[in-house]
PDB file of C-alpha atoms in Angstrom:
ATOM      1  CA  MET N   1    -104.332  -0.114 -22.001  1.00  0.00           C
ATOM      2  CA  LEU N   2    -104.326   3.696 -21.026  1.00  0.00           C
ATOM      3  CA  LEU N   3    -107.299   5.637 -22.322  1.00  0.00           C
ATOM      4  CA  PRO N   4    -107.321   9.393 -23.008  1.00  0.00           C
ATOM      5  CA  ASP N   5    -109.154  11.913 -21.067  1.00  0.00           C
ATOM      6  CA  LYS N   6    -112.547  12.076 -22.481  1.00  0.00           C
ATOM      7  CA  GLN N   7    -112.620  16.070 -22.511  1.00  0.00           C
ATOM      8  CA  THR N   8    -109.273  16.130 -24.134  1.00  0.00           C
ATOM      9  CA  LEU N   9    -110.383  13.800 -26.838  1.00  0.00           C
ATOM     10  CA  ALA N  10    -113.596  15.541 -27.635  1.00  0.00           C
ATOM     11  CA  ARG N  11    -111.777  18.811 -28.088  1.00  0.00           C
ATOM     12  CA  LEU N  12    -109.265  17.026 -30.363  1.00  0.00           C
ATOM     13  CA  LEU N  13    -112.022  15.753 -32.316  1.00  0.00           C
ATOM     14  CA  SER N  14    -113.668  18.934 -32.572  1.00  0.00           C
ATOM     15  CA  HIS N  15    -110.292  20.386 -33.802  1.00  0.00           C
ATOM     16  CA  TYR N  16    -109.957  17.653 -36.332  1.00  0.00           C
ATOM     17  CA  ARG N  17    -113.348  18.435 -37.797  1.00  0.00           C
ATOM     18  CA  ALA N  18    -112.673  22.130 -37.825  1.00  0.00           C
ATOM     19  CA  HIS N  19    -109.463  21.565 -39.617  1.00  0.00           C
ATOM     20  CA  GLU N  20    -111.211  19.035 -42.038  1.00  0.00           C
ATOM     21  CA  ARG N  21    -113.685  21.567 -43.129  1.00  0.00           C
ATOM     22  CA  ALA N  22    -110.993  24.165 -43.548  1.00  0.00           C
ATOM     23  CA  VAL N  23    -108.861  21.995 -45.874  1.00  0.00           C
ATOM     24  CA  LEU N  24    -112.030  20.981 -47.779  1.00  0.00           C
ATOM     25  CA  ALA N  25    -112.679  24.629 -48.326  1.00  0.00           C
ATOM     26  CA  GLN N  26    -108.902  25.504 -49.243  1.00  0.00           C
ATOM     27  CA  PRO N  27    -107.460  22.276 -50.470  1.00  0.00           C
ATOM     28  CA  HIS N  28    -104.193  23.987 -51.627  1.00  0.00           C
ATOM     29  CA  GLU N  29    -103.486  25.826 -48.402  1.00  0.00           C
ATOM     30  CA  PRO N  30    -100.209  23.932 -47.299  1.00  0.00           C
ATOM     31  CA  ALA N  31    -100.698  25.591 -43.462  1.00  0.00           C
ATOM     32  CA  LEU N  32    -104.171  24.262 -43.194  1.00  0.00           C
ATOM     33  CA  ARG N  33    -103.235  20.695 -44.531  1.00  0.00           C
ATOM     34  CA  ARG N  34    -100.277  20.518 -42.087  1.00  0.00           C
ATOM     35  CA  ARG N  35    -102.513  21.375 -38.930  1.00  0.00           C
ATOM     36  CA  PHE N  36    -105.103  18.849 -40.156  1.00  0.00           C
ATOM     37  CA  GLU N  37    -102.600  16.233 -40.612  1.00  0.00           C
ATOM     38  CA  ASP N  38    -100.947  16.881 -37.377  1.00  0.00           C
ATOM     39  CA  THR N  39    -104.360  16.568 -35.425  1.00  0.00           C
ATOM     40  CA  ALA N  40    -105.230  13.647 -37.327  1.00  0.00           C
ATOM     41  CA  TYR N  41    -101.678  12.041 -36.362  1.00  0.00           C
ATOM     42  CA  THR N  42    -102.397  12.906 -32.611  1.00  0.00           C
ATOM     43  CA  LEU N  43    -105.968  11.495 -32.871  1.00  0.00           C
ATOM     44  CA  CYS N  44    -104.338   8.125 -34.393  1.00  0.00           C
ATOM     45  CA  VAL N  45    -101.744   7.946 -31.492  1.00  0.00           C
ATOM     46  CA  LEU N  46    -104.475   8.659 -28.836  1.00  0.00           C
ATOM     47  CA  MET N  47    -106.748   5.766 -30.010  1.00  0.00           C
ATOM     48  CA  GLY N  48    -104.250   3.595 -31.263  1.00  0.00           C
ATOM     49  CA  GLU N  49    -105.375   3.291 -34.910  1.00  0.00           C
ATOM     50  CA  ARG N  50    -103.530   3.349 -38.117  1.00  0.00           C
ATOM     51  CA  THR N  51    -105.651   5.886 -40.098  1.00  0.00           C
ATOM     52  CA  ALA N  52    -107.406   9.001 -39.238  1.00  0.00           C
ATOM     53  CA  ARG N  53    -110.863   7.376 -40.200  1.00  0.00           C
ATOM     54  CA  GLU N  54    -110.434   4.501 -37.896  1.00  0.00           C
ATOM     55  CA  ALA N  55    -109.339   7.017 -35.164  1.00  0.00           C
ATOM     56  CA  VAL N  56    -112.266   9.190 -35.574  1.00  0.00           C
ATOM     57  CA  HIS N  57    -114.634   6.128 -35.467  1.00  0.00           C
ATOM     58  CA  ALA N  58    -112.773   4.772 -32.316  1.00  0.00           C
ATOM     59  CA  ALA N  59    -112.970   8.138 -30.698  1.00  0.00           C
ATOM     60  CA  GLU N  60    -116.732   8.495 -31.468  1.00  0.00           C
ATOM     61  CA  ARG N  61    -117.363   5.148 -29.820  1.00  0.00           C
ATOM     62  CA  TYR N  62    -115.250   5.857 -26.730  1.00  0.00           C
ATOM     63  CA  LEU N  63    -116.892   9.294 -26.222  1.00  0.00           C
ATOM     64  CA  SER N  64    -120.598   7.725 -26.570  1.00  0.00           C
ATOM     65  CA  ARG N  65    -119.769   5.170 -23.998  1.00  0.00           C
ATOM     66  CA  THR N  66    -120.832   6.027 -20.493  1.00  0.00           C
ATOM     67  CA  ARG N  67    -118.402   5.596 -17.486  1.00  0.00           C
ATOM     68  CA  PRO N  68    -118.866   2.263 -15.791  1.00  0.00           C
ATOM     69  CA  LYS N  69    -120.433   2.561 -12.352  1.00  0.00           C
ATOM     70  CA  ALA N  70    -118.155   1.937  -9.480  1.00  0.00           C
ATOM     71  CA  ARG N  71    -118.451  -1.299  -7.946  1.00  0.00           C
ATOM     72  CA  ALA N  72    -119.352  -1.730  -4.161  1.00  0.00           C
ATOM     73  CA  PRO N  73    -116.174  -2.980  -2.254  1.00  0.00           C
ATOM     74  CA  LEU N  74    -115.927  -6.701  -1.566  1.00  0.00           C
ATOM     75  CA  ALA N  75    -116.997  -7.922   1.772  1.00  0.00           C
ATOM     76  CA  PRO N  76    -113.848  -8.983   3.801  1.00  0.00           C
ATOM     77  CA  ALA N  77    -113.342 -12.481   3.715  1.00  0.00           C
ATOM     78  CA  ALA N  78    -114.202 -14.389   6.836  1.00  0.00           C
ATOM     79  CA  SER N  79    -111.348 -15.373   8.975  1.00  0.00           C
ATOM     80  CA  PRO N  80    -110.726 -18.982   9.934  1.00  0.00           C
ATOM     81  CA  PRO N  81    -111.737 -19.938  13.331  1.00  0.00           C
ATOM     82  CA  SER N  82    -109.167 -19.633  15.851  1.00  0.00           C
ATOM     83  CA  PRO N  83    -108.133 -22.848  17.640  1.00  0.00           C
ATOM     84  CA  THR N  84    -109.318 -23.106  21.193  1.00  0.00           C
ATOM     85  CA  GLY N  85    -107.308 -25.291  23.318  1.00  0.00           C
TER      86      GLY N  85
END
């Protein structure tokens, strides 16, 4: 599964929260509601979730995880002994 860029996701989550506050302050403003719904939809698509609430929780979990450390490369396999003959 492809995972979104963490900076992009953090910015989108920040926009979602700002739009959420704006809609709560002015619930009857259609332009604010439309931006909020568009942001919620994008968040759902990026996180592969069906609802905005699930997408927000998934984004927060994803952003809180640290990147796994790079593994050391595997040692080359020993080559079979060559026949001497």
